[in-house]
PDB file of N, CA and C in Angstrom:
ATOM      1  N   MET A   1     -12.831 -46.392 -15.202  1.00  0.00           N
ATOM      2  CA  MET A   1     -14.092 -46.853 -14.600  1.00  0.00           C
ATOM      3  C   MET A   1     -14.613 -45.773 -13.652  1.00  0.00           C
ATOM      4  N   SER A   2     -15.576 -45.021 -14.137  1.00  0.00           N
ATOM      5  CA  SER A   2     -16.066 -43.880 -13.359  1.00  0.00           C
ATOM      6  C   SER A   2     -17.365 -44.203 -12.658  1.00  0.00           C
ATOM      7  N   ARG A   3     -17.471 -43.753 -11.427  1.00  0.00           N
ATOM      8  CA  ARG A   3     -18.698 -43.957 -10.662  1.00  0.00           C
ATOM      9  C   ARG A   3     -19.774 -43.008 -11.153  1.00  0.00           C
ATOM     10  N   HIS A   4     -19.353 -41.961 -11.872  1.00  0.00           N
ATOM     11  CA  HIS A   4     -20.313 -40.946 -12.300  1.00  0.00           C
ATOM     12  C   HIS A   4     -20.903 -41.253 -13.671  1.00  0.00           C
ATOM     13  N   ALA A   5     -20.559 -42.410 -14.223  1.00  0.00           N
ATOM     14  CA  ALA A   5     -21.121 -42.795 -15.512  1.00  0.00           C
ATOM     15  C   ALA A   5     -22.630 -43.012 -15.361  1.00  0.00           C
ATOM     16  N   LYS A   6     -23.348 -42.934 -16.485  1.00  0.00           N
ATOM     17  CA  LYS A   6     -24.808 -43.130 -16.450  1.00  0.00           C
ATOM     18  C   LYS A   6     -25.096 -44.513 -15.878  1.00  0.00           C
ATOM     19  N   ASP A   7     -25.956 -44.559 -14.882  1.00  0.00           N
ATOM     20  CA  ASP A   7     -26.220 -45.808 -14.175  1.00  0.00           C
ATOM     21  C   ASP A   7     -27.722 -45.985 -14.008  1.00  0.00           C
ATOM     22  N   PRO A   8     -28.259 -47.152 -14.366  1.00  0.00           N
ATOM     23  CA  PRO A   8     -29.703 -47.379 -14.246  1.00  0.00           C
ATOM     24  C   PRO A   8     -30.186 -47.485 -12.799  1.00  0.00           C
ATOM     25  N   ARG A   9     -29.255 -47.695 -11.860  1.00  0.00           N
ATOM     26  CA  ARG A   9     -29.665 -47.832 -10.466  1.00  0.00           C
ATOM     27  C   ARG A   9     -30.049 -46.488  -9.858  1.00  0.00           C
ATOM     28  N   THR A  10     -30.754 -46.532  -8.751  1.00  0.00           N
ATOM     29  CA  THR A  10     -31.179 -45.301  -8.081  1.00  0.00           C
ATOM     30  C   THR A  10     -30.017 -44.673  -7.334  1.00  0.00           C
ATOM     31  N   ASP A  11     -30.138 -43.373  -7.048  1.00  0.00           N
ATOM     32  CA  ASP A  11     -29.108 -42.686  -6.273  1.00  0.00           C
ATOM     33  C   ASP A  11     -28.980 -43.326  -4.900  1.00  0.00           C
ATOM     34  N   ALA A  12     -30.092 -43.780  -4.343  1.00  0.00           N
ATOM     35  CA  ALA A  12     -30.072 -44.373  -3.006  1.00  0.00           C
ATOM     36  C   ALA A  12     -29.202 -45.632  -2.983  1.00  0.00           C
ATOM     37  N   SER A  13     -29.340 -46.477  -3.985  1.00  0.00           N
ATOM     38  CA  SER A  13     -28.543 -47.707  -3.991  1.00  0.00           C
ATOM     39  C   SER A  13     -27.070 -47.376  -4.184  1.00  0.00           C
ATOM     40  N   ARG A  14     -26.787 -46.341  -4.992  1.00  0.00           N
ATOM     41  CA  ARG A  14     -25.389 -45.927  -5.180  1.00  0.00           C
ATOM     42  C   ARG A  14     -24.819 -45.389  -3.879  1.00  0.00           C
ATOM     43  N   ALA A  15     -25.624 -44.598  -3.157  1.00  0.00           N
ATOM     44  CA  ALA A  15     -25.173 -44.049  -1.872  1.00  0.00           C
ATOM     45  C   ALA A  15     -24.900 -45.200  -0.899  1.00  0.00           C
ATOM     46  N   GLY A  16     -25.756 -46.220  -0.910  1.00  0.00           N
ATOM     47  CA  GLY A  16     -25.566 -47.372  -0.041  1.00  0.00           C
ATOM     48  C   GLY A  16     -24.268 -48.086  -0.365  1.00  0.00           C
ATOM     49  N   GLU A  17     -23.984 -48.208  -1.660  1.00  0.00           N
ATOM     50  CA  GLU A  17     -22.730 -48.860  -2.063  1.00  0.00           C
ATOM     51  C   GLU A  17     -21.535 -48.065  -1.583  1.00  0.00           C
ATOM     52  N   GLU A  18     -21.601 -46.741  -1.735  1.00  0.00           N
ATOM     53  CA  GLU A  18     -20.473 -45.912  -1.306  1.00  0.00           C
ATOM     54  C   GLU A  18     -20.280 -46.021   0.198  1.00  0.00           C
ATOM     55  N   PHE A  19     -21.387 -46.084   0.954  1.00  0.00           N
ATOM     56  CA  PHE A  19     -21.281 -46.239   2.405  1.00  0.00           C
ATOM     57  C   PHE A  19     -20.624 -47.576   2.731  1.00  0.00           C
ATOM     58  N   ASP A  20     -21.044 -48.636   2.031  1.00  0.00           N
ATOM     59  CA  ASP A  20     -20.443 -49.952   2.253  1.00  0.00           C
ATOM     60  C   ASP A  20     -18.939 -49.908   1.982  1.00  0.00           C
ATOM     61  N   ASP A  21     -18.555 -49.211   0.901  1.00  0.00           N
ATOM     62  CA  ASP A  21     -17.128 -49.095   0.578  1.00  0.00           C
ATOM     63  C   ASP A  21     -16.386 -48.381   1.701  1.00  0.00           C
ATOM     64  N   LEU A  22     -16.960 -47.278   2.199  1.00  0.00           N
ATOM     65  CA  LEU A  22     -16.315 -46.517   3.267  1.00  0.00           C
ATOM     66  C   LEU A  22     -16.186 -47.375   4.520  1.00  0.00           C
ATOM     67  N   PHE A  23     -17.269 -48.086   4.871  1.00  0.00           N
ATOM     68  CA  PHE A  23     -17.253 -48.910   6.073  1.00  0.00           C
ATOM     69  C   PHE A  23     -16.221 -50.025   5.949  1.00  0.00           C
ATOM     70  N   ARG A  24     -16.217 -50.675   4.787  1.00  0.00           N
ATOM     71  CA  ARG A  24     -15.280 -51.776   4.557  1.00  0.00           C
ATOM     72  C   ARG A  24     -13.837 -51.252   4.640  1.00  0.00           C
ATOM     73  N   THR A  25     -13.613 -50.070   4.069  1.00  0.00           N
ATOM     74  CA  THR A  25     -12.268 -49.489   4.074  1.00  0.00           C
ATOM     75  C   THR A  25     -11.828 -49.158   5.496  1.00  0.00           C
ATOM     76  N   SER A  26     -12.719 -48.542   6.286  1.00  0.00           N
ATOM     77  CA  SER A  26     -12.341 -48.161   7.651  1.00  0.00           C
ATOM     78  C   SER A  26     -12.119 -49.398   8.516  1.00  0.00           C
ATOM     79  N   THR A  27     -12.929 -50.428   8.312  1.00  0.00           N
ATOM     80  CA  THR A  27     -12.762 -51.671   9.063  1.00  0.00           C
ATOM     81  C   THR A  27     -11.430 -52.323   8.703  1.00  0.00           C
ATOM     82  N   GLN A  28     -11.127 -52.336   7.407  1.00  0.00           N
ATOM     83  CA  GLN A  28      -9.869 -52.926   6.950  1.00  0.00           C
ATOM     84  C   GLN A  28      -8.693 -52.151   7.529  1.00  0.00           C
ATOM     85  N   ARG A  29      -8.796 -50.826   7.547  1.00  0.00           N
ATOM     86  CA  ARG A  29      -7.722 -49.991   8.077  1.00  0.00           C
ATOM     87  C   ARG A  29      -7.522 -50.288   9.562  1.00  0.00           C
ATOM     88  N   ALA A  30      -8.620 -50.439  10.291  1.00  0.00           N
ATOM     89  CA  ALA A  30      -8.533 -50.726  11.724  1.00  0.00           C
ATOM     90  C   ALA A  30      -7.857 -52.088  11.950  1.00  0.00           C
ATOM     91  N   GLU A  31      -8.203 -53.062  11.123  1.00  0.00           N
ATOM     92  CA  GLU A  31      -7.593 -54.383  11.261  1.00  0.00           C
ATOM     93  C   GLU A  31      -6.098 -54.325  10.963  1.00  0.00           C
ATOM     94  N   GLU A  32      -5.719 -53.504   9.973  1.00  0.00           N
ATOM     95  CA  GLU A  32      -4.295 -53.368   9.653  1.00  0.00           C
ATOM     96  C   GLU A  32      -3.550 -52.725  10.817  1.00  0.00           C
ATOM     97  N   LYS A  33      -4.153 -51.712  11.443  1.00  0.00           N
ATOM     98  CA  LYS A  33      -3.522 -51.062  12.590  1.00  0.00           C
ATOM     99  C   LYS A  33      -3.378 -52.048  13.745  1.00  0.00           C
ATOM    100  N   ARG A  34      -4.440 -52.849  13.990  1.00  0.00           N
ATOM    101  CA  ARG A  34      -4.386 -53.819  15.077  1.00  0.00           C
ATOM    102  C   ARG A  34      -3.293 -54.849  14.786  1.00  0.00           C
ATOM    103  N   ALA A  35      -3.199 -55.267  13.529  1.00  0.00           N
ATOM    104  CA  ALA A  35      -2.177 -56.235  13.154  1.00  0.00           C
ATOM    105  C   ALA A  35      -0.782 -55.631  13.334  1.00  0.00           C
ATOM    106  N   ALA A  36      -0.688 -54.311  13.156  1.00  0.00           N
ATOM    107  CA  ALA A  36       0.599 -53.634  13.315  1.00  0.00           C
ATOM    108  C   ALA A  36       0.907 -53.385  14.795  1.00  0.00           C
ATOM    109  N   GLY A  37      -0.036 -53.735  15.667  1.00  0.00           N
ATOM    110  CA  GLY A  37       0.205 -53.619  17.099  1.00  0.00           C
ATOM    111  C   GLY A  37      -0.219 -52.283  17.692  1.00  0.00           C
ATOM    112  N   ARG A  38      -0.961 -51.466  16.924  1.00  0.00           N
ATOM    113  CA  ARG A  38      -1.389 -50.176  17.463  1.00  0.00           C
ATOM    114  C   ARG A  38      -2.627 -50.325  18.341  1.00  0.00           C
ATOM    115  N   TYR A  39      -3.375 -51.398  18.116  1.00  0.00           N
ATOM    116  CA  TYR A  39      -4.557 -51.652  18.945  1.00  0.00           C
ATOM    117  C   TYR A  39      -4.340 -52.969  19.676  1.00  0.00           C
ATOM    118  N   PRO A  40      -4.140 -52.934  20.978  1.00  0.00           N
ATOM    119  CA  PRO A  40      -3.912 -54.176  21.730  1.00  0.00           C
ATOM    120  C   PRO A  40      -5.204 -54.937  22.010  1.00  0.00           C
ATOM    121  N   TYR A  41      -6.340 -54.428  21.518  1.00  0.00           N
ATOM    122  CA  TYR A  41      -7.626 -55.063  21.799  1.00  0.00           C
ATOM    123  C   TYR A  41      -8.380 -55.290  20.508  1.00  0.00           C
ATOM    124  N   ASP A  42      -9.461 -56.041  20.625  1.00  0.00           N
ATOM    125  CA  ASP A  42     -10.293 -56.343  19.472  1.00  0.00           C
ATOM    126  C   ASP A  42     -11.358 -55.255  19.346  1.00  0.00           C
ATOM    127  N   LEU A  43     -11.320 -54.467  18.282  1.00  0.00           N
ATOM    128  CA  LEU A  43     -12.245 -53.347  18.134  1.00  0.00           C
ATOM    129  C   LEU A  43     -13.726 -53.700  18.290  1.00  0.00           C
ATOM    130  N   PRO A  44     -14.225 -54.751  17.623  1.00  0.00           N
ATOM    131  CA  PRO A  44     -15.653 -55.070  17.774  1.00  0.00           C
ATOM    132  C   PRO A  44     -16.074 -55.265  19.229  1.00  0.00           C
ATOM    133  N   GLU A  45     -15.187 -55.806  20.058  1.00  0.00           N
ATOM    134  CA  GLU A  45     -15.514 -56.008  21.467  1.00  0.00           C
ATOM    135  C   GLU A  45     -15.684 -54.667  22.177  1.00  0.00           C
ATOM    136  N   VAL A  46     -14.859 -53.687  21.806  1.00  0.00           N
ATOM    137  CA  VAL A  46     -14.921 -52.376  22.446  1.00  0.00           C
ATOM    138  C   VAL A  46     -16.161 -51.616  21.996  1.00  0.00           C
ATOM    139  N   VAL A  47     -16.497 -51.745  20.728  1.00  0.00           N
ATOM    140  CA  VAL A  47     -17.647 -51.023  20.173  1.00  0.00           C
ATOM    141  C   VAL A  47     -18.951 -51.491  20.802  1.00  0.00           C
ATOM    142  N   ARG A  48     -19.038 -52.792  21.107  1.00  0.00           N
ATOM    143  CA  ARG A  48     -20.273 -53.362  21.623  1.00  0.00           C
ATOM    144  C   ARG A  48     -20.706 -52.748  22.945  1.00  0.00           C
TER     145      ARG A  48
END
């Protein structure tokens, strides 16, 4: 399943999807670290 296959969608929508994937991945990674006890605080509270 290649992302580079011919796709009827625009490059912009594909870029948006890739950004969503990156954001979701980094958020998930942060939650895993917090669950592992590396972050004693809630990240969204700090970001705000």
